[in-house]
mmCIF file of C-alpha atoms in Angstrom:
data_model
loop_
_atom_site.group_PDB
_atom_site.id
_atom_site.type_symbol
_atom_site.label_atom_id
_atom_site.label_comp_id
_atom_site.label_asym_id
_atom_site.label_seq_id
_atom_site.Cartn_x
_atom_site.Cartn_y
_atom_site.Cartn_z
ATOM 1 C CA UNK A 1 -39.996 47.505 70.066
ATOM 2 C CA UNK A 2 -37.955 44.204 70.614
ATOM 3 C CA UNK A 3 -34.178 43.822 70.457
ATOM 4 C CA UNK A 4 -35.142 42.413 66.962
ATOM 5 C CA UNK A 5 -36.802 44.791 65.753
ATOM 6 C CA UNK A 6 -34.124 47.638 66.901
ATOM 7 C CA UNK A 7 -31.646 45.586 64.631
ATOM 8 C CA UNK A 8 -33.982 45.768 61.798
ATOM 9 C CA UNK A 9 -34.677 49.398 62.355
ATOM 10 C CA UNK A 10 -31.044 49.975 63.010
ATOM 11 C CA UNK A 11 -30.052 47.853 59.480
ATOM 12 C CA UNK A 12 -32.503 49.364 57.403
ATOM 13 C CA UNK A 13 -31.197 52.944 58.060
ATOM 14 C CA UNK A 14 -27.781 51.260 57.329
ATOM 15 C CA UNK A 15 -28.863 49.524 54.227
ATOM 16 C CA UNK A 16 -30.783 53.129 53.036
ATOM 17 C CA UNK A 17 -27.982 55.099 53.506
ATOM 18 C CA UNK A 18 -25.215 52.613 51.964
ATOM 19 C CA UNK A 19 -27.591 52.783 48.861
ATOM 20 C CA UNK A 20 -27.775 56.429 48.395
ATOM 21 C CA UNK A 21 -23.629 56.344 48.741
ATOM 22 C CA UNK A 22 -23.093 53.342 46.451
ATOM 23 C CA UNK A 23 -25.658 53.884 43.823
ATOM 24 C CA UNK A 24 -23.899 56.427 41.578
ATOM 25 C CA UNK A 25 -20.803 54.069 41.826
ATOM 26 C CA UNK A 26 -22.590 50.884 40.576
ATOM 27 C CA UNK A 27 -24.521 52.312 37.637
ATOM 28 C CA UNK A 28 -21.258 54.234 36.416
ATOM 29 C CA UNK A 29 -19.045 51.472 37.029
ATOM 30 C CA UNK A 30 -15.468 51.684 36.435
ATOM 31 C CA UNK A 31 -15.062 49.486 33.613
ATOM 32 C CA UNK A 32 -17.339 51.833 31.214
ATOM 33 C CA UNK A 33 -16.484 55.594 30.263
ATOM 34 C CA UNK A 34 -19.484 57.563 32.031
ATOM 35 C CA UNK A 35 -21.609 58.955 29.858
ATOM 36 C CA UNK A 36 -20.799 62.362 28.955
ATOM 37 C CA UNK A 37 -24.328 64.068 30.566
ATOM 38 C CA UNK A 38 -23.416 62.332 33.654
ATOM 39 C CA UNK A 39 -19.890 63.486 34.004
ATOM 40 C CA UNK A 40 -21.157 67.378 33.303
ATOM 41 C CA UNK A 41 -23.949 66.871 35.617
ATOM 42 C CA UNK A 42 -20.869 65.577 38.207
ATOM 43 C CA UNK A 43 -18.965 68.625 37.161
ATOM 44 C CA UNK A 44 -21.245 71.478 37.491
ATOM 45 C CA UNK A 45 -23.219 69.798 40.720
ATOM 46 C CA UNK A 46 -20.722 70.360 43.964
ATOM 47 C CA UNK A 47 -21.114 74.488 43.136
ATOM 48 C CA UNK A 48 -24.714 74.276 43.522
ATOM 49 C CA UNK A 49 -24.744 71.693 46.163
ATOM 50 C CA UNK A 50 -23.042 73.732 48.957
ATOM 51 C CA UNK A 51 -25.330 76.308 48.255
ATOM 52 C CA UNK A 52 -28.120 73.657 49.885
ATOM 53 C CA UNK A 53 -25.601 72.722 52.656
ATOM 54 C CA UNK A 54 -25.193 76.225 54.031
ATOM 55 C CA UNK A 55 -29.319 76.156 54.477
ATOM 56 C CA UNK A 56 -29.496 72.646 55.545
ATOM 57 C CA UNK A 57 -26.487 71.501 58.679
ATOM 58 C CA UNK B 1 3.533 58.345 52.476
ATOM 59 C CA UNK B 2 0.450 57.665 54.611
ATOM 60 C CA UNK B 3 2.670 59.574 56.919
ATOM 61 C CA UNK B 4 2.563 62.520 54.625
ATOM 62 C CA UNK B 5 -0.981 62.360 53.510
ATOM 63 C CA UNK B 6 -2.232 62.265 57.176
ATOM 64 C CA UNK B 7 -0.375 65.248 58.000
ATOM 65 C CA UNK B 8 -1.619 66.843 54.696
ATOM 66 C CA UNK B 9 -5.345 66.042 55.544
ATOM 67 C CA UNK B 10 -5.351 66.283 59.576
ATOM 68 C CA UNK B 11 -5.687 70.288 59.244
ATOM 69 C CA UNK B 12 -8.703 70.438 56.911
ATOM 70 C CA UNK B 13 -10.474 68.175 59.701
ATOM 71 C CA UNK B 14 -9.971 70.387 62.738
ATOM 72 C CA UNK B 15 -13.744 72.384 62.421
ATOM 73 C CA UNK B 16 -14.761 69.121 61.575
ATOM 74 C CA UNK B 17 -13.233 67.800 64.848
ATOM 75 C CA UNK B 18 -15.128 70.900 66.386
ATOM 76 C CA UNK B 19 -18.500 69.998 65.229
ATOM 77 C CA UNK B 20 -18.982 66.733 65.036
ATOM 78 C CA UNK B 21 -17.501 66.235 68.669
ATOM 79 C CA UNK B 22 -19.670 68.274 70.212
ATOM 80 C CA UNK B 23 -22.592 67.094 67.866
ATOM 81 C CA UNK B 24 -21.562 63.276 68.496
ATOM 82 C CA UNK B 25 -21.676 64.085 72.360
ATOM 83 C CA UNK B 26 -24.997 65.258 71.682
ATOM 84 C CA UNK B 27 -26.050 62.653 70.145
ATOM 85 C CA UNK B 28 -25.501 59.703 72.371
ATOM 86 C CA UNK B 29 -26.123 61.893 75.234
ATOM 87 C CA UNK B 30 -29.883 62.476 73.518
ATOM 88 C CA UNK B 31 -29.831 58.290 73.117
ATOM 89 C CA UNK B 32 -28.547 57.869 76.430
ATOM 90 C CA UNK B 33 -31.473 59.552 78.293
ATOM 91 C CA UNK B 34 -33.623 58.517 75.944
ATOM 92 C CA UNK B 35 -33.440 54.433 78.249
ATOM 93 C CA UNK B 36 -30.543 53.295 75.312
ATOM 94 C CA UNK B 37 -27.218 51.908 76.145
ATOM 95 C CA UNK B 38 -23.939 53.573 74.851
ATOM 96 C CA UNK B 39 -23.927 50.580 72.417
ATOM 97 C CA UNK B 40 -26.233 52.143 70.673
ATOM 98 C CA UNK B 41 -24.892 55.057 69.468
ATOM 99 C CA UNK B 42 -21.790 53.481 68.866
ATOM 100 C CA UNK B 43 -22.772 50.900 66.214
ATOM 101 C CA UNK B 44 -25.200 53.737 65.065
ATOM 102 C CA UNK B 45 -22.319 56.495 64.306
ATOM 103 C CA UNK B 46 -20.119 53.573 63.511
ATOM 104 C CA UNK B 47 -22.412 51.739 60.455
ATOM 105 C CA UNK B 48 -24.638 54.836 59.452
ATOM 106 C CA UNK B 49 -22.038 57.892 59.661
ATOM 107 C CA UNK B 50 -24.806 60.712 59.232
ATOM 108 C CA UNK B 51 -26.092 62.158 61.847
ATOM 109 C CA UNK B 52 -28.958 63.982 60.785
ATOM 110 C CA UNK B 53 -30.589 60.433 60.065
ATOM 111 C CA UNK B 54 -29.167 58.922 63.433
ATOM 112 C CA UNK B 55 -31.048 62.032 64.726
ATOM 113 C CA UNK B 56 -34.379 60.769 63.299
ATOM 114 C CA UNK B 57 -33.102 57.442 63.978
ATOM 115 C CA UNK B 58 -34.191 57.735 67.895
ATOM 116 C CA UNK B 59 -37.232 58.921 67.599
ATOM 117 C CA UNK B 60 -38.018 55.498 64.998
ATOM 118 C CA UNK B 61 -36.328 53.537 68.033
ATOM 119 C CA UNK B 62 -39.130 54.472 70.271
ATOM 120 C CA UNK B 63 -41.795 54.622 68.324
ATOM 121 C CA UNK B 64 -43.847 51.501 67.241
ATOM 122 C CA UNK B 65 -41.703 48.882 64.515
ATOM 123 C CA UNK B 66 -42.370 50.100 60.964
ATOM 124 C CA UNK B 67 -40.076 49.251 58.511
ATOM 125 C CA UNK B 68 -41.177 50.313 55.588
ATOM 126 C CA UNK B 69 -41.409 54.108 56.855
ATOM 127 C CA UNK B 70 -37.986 53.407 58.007
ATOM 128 C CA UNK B 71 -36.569 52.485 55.288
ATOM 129 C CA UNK B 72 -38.466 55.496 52.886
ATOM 130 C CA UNK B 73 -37.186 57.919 55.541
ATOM 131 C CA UNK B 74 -34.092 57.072 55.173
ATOM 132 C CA UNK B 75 -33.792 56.990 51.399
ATOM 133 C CA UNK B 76 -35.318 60.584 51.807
ATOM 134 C CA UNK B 77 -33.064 61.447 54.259
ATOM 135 C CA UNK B 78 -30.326 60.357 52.591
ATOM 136 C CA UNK B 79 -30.763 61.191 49.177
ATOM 137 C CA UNK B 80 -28.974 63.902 48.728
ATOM 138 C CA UNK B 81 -25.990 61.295 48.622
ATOM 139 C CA UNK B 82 -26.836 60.559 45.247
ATOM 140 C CA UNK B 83 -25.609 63.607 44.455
ATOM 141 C CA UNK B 84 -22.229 63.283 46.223
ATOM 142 C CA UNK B 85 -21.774 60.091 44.276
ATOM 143 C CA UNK B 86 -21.904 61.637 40.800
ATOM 144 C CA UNK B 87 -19.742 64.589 41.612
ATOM 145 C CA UNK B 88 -17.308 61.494 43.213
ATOM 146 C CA UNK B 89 -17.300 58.938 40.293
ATOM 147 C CA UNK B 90 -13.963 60.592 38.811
ATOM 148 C CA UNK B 91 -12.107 61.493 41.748
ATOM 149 C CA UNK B 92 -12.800 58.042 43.101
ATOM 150 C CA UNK B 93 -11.529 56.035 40.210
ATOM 151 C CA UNK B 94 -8.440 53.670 40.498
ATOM 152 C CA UNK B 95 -8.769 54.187 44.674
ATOM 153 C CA UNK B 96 -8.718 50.347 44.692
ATOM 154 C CA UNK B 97 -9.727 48.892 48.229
ATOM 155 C CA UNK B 98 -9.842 52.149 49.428
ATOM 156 C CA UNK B 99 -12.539 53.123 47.492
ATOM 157 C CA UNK B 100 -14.747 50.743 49.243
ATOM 158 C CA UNK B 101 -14.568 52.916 52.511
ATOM 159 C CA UNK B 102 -14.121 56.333 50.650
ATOM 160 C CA UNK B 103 -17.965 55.497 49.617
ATOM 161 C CA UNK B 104 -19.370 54.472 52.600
ATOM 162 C CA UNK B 105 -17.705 57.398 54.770
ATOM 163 C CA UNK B 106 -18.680 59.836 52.446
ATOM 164 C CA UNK B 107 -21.180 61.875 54.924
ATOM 165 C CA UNK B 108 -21.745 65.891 53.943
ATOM 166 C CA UNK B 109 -18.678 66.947 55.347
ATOM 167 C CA UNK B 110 -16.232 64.249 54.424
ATOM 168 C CA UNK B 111 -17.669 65.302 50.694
ATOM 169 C CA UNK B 112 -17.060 68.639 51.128
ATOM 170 C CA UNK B 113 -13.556 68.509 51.806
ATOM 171 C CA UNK B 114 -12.963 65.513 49.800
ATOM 172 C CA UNK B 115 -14.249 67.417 46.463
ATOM 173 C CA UNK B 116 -12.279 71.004 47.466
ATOM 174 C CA UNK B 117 -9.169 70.484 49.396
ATOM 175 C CA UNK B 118 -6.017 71.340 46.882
ATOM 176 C CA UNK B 119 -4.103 68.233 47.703
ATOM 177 C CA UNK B 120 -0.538 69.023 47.001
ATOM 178 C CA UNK B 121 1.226 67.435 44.108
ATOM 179 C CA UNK B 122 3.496 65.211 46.161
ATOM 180 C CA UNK B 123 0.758 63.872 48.558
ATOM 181 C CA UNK B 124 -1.076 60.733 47.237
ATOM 182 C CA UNK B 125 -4.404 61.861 46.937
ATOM 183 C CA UNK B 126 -6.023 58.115 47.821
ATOM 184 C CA UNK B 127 -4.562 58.124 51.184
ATOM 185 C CA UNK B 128 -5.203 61.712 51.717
ATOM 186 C CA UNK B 129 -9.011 60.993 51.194
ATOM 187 C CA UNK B 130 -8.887 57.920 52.969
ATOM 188 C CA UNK B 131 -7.765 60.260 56.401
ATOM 189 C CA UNK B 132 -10.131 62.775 55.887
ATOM 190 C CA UNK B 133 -13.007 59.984 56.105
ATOM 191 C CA UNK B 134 -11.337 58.145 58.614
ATOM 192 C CA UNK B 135 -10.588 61.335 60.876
ATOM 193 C CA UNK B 136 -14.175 62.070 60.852
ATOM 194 C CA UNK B 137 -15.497 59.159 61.076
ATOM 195 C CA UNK B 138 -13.255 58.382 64.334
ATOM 196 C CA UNK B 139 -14.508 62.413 66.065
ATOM 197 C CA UNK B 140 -18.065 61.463 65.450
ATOM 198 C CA UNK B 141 -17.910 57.688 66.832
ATOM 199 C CA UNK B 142 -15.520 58.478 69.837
ATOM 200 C CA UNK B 143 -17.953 61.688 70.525
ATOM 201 C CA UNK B 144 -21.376 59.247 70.183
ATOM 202 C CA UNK B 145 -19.844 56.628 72.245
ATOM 203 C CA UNK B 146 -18.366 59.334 75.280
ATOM 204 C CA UNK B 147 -21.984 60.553 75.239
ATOM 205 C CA UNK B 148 -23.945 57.538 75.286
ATOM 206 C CA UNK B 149 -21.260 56.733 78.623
ATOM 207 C CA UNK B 150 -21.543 60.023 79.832
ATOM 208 C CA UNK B 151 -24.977 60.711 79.568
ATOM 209 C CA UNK B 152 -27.267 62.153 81.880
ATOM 210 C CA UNK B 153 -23.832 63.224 83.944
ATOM 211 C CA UNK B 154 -23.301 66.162 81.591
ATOM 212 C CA UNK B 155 -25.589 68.619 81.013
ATOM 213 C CA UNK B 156 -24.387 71.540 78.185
ATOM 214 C CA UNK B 157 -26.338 73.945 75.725
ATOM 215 C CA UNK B 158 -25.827 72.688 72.020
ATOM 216 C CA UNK B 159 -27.905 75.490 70.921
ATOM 217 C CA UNK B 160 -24.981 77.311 68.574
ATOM 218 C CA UNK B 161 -22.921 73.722 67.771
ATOM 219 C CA UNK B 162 -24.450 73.589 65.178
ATOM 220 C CA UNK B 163 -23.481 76.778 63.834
ATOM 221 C CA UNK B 164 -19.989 75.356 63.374
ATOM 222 C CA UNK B 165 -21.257 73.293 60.839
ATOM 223 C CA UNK B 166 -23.465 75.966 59.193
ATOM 224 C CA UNK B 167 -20.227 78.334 58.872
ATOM 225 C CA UNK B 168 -18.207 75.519 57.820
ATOM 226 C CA UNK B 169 -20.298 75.151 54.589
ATOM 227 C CA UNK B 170 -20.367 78.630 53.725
ATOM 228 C CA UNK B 171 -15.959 78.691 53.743
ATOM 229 C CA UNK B 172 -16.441 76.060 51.408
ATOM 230 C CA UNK B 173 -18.964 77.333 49.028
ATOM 231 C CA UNK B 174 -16.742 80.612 49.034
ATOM 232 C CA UNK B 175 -13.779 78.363 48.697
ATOM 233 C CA UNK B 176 -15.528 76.676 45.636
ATOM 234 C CA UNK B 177 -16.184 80.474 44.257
ATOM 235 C CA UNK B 178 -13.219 81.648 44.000
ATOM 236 C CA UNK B 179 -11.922 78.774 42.110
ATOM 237 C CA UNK B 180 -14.376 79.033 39.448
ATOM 238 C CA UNK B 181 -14.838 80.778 36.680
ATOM 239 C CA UNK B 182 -18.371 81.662 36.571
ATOM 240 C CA UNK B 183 -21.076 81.329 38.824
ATOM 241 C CA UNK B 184 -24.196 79.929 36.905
ATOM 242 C CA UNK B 185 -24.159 76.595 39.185
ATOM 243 C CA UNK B 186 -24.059 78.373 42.222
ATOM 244 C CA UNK B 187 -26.667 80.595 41.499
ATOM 245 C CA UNK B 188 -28.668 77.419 40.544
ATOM 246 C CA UNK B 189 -28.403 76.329 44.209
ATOM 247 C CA UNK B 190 -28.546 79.254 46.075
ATOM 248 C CA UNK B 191 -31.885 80.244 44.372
ATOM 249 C CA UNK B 192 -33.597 76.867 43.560
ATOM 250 C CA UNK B 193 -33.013 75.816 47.560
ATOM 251 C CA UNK B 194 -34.168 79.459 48.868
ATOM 252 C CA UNK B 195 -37.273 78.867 46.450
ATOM 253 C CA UNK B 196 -37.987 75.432 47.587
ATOM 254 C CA UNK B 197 -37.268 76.377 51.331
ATOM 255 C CA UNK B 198 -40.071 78.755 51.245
ATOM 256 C CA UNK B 199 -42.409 76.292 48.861
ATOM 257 C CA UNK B 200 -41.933 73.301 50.711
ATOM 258 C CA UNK B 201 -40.746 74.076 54.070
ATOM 259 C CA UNK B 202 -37.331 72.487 56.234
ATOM 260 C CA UNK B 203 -38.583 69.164 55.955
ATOM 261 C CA UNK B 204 -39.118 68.272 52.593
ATOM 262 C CA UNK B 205 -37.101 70.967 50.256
ATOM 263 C CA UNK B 206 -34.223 68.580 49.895
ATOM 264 C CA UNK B 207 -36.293 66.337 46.636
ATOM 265 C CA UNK B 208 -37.619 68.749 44.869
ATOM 266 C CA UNK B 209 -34.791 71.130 45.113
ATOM 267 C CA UNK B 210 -32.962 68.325 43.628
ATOM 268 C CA UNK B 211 -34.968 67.267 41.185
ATOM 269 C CA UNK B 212 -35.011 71.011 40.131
ATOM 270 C CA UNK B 213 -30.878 71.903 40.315
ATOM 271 C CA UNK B 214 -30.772 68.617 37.877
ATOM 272 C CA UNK B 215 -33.357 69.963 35.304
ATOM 273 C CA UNK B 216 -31.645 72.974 35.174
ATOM 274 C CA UNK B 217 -28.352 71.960 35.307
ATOM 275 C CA UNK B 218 -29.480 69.858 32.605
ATOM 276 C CA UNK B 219 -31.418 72.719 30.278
ATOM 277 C CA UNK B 220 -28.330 74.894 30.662
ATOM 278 C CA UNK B 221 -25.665 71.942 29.034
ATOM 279 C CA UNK B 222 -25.195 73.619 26.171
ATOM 280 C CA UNK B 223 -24.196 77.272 27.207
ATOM 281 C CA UNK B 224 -22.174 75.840 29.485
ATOM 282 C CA UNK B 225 -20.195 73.505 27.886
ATOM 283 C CA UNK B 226 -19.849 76.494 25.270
ATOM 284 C CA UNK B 227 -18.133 79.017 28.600
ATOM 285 C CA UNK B 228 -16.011 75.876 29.194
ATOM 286 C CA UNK B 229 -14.692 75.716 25.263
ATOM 287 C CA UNK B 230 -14.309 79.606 25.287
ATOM 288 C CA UNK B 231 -12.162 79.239 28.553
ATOM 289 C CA UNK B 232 -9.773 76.615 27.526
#
């Protein structure tokens, strides 16, 4: 691989992982309520999410 | 105040401080004698913050350039973020600026603690977040970096670091239990990530154990939302 293509490599796992974080935040922006499914959903997730993070460090 | 709120948040780091140290050394020791200079790992930990992918990340380094398999990976890798996001969008609203790096530190454990910790009523809960990412953020950059320098100078068993984190999740899931009331969503996760563990192996049970924690997160809305009325 060339220096180049390192800094692509490199930005692309940047830019993947940025849009996996900022996603939720840019549909459900501010400005708008969120829509009532998505704030249960965001509610009853985190309890069953630790459940994954105890199988997967 | 940001006096206060560091102090508040510096003791929910310390495991964090523990693992990701020790994990960060590994890390840009792995780079290191893997023919990369501590650069590396330091604008890795520094602009990506999550180290399973930065992990992956080396072995993409030396293998031929592909980015589009890159760039999949990582979504896969990384998707689980999503999820973090959505359980965030409340608790992040009216951050201002600081909301900006609240979202782009917010790795697995930065979540974790982010979601649970009881801030207390006279710390302000923007800067208290704000030092929880930027605590961890600093162990796992300062522990790449002193790795990628150190390199093939230290040699030391990792074998049971990661262990740290391991137990680290489970005081928060209990953590989480014992605040709630019931236990449905819990269940959900324990059982639908044991099931798609043994279905689809280590590598790929993060998707579809999503995809199935949403359905039935989803099919169960109404009873519920019906426990939550009763309660209140």
């Amino acid at each position: 691989m060339t220096i180049s293509e390192q800094i692509i490599t490199i930005t692309l796992c940047v830019l993947g992982t940025m849009t996996t974080r900022f996603l939720p935040f840019l549909i459900f922006s501010e400005k708008r309520p969120t829509p009532a499914f998505v704030q249960y959903i965001g509610r009853y997730l985190p309890s069953a999410v630790f459940g994954i993070g105890m199988k997967a460090p | 105040m940001k006096r206060k709120a560091l102090k508040a948040a510096f003791p929910y780091t310390i495991p964090i401080f523990a693992g990701f140290w020790f994990l960060g050394l590994a890390y840009g020791i792995y780079m290191n004698v893997s023919g990369f200079s501590f650069v590396y790992p330091m604008i890795m930990s520094l602009a990506i913050f999550g180290g399973s992918l930065e992990f992956v990340a080396v072995s993409m380094l030396l293998s031929p350039f592909a980015p589009v398999q890159t760039l999949v990976m990582t979504l896969l890798i990384q998707a689980r973020h999503l999820f973090y996001g959505i359980s965030m969008l409340e608790k992040f609203k009216n951050m201002g600026w600081k909301k900006f790096y609240l979202i782009f530190g917010m790795c697995d454990e930065t979540f974790s603690i982010n979601y649970t910790a009881d801030i207390p009523k006279d710390v302000d809960r923007g800067w208290f977040m704000f030092f929880v990412t930027l605590l961890n953020h600093f162990y796992w950059v300062s522990g790449a970096t002193i790795g990628g320098l150190l390199g093939s100078l230290i040699h030391f068993d990792t074998d049971g670091i990661s262990f740290v984190m391991t137990s680290m999740f489970v005081v928060i899931f209990m953590e989480q239990w014992m605040k709630e009331k019931h236990h449905i969503s819990a269940y959900i996760g324990l059982l639908v990530s044991a099931a798609c563990l043994i279905l689809f192996g280590a590598d790929s049970f993060m998707l579809p154990t999503m995809a199935a924690i949403i359905a039935l997160l989803a099919a169960s809305r109404r009873k519920l939302e019906k426990l939550e009325v009763n309660e209140s």
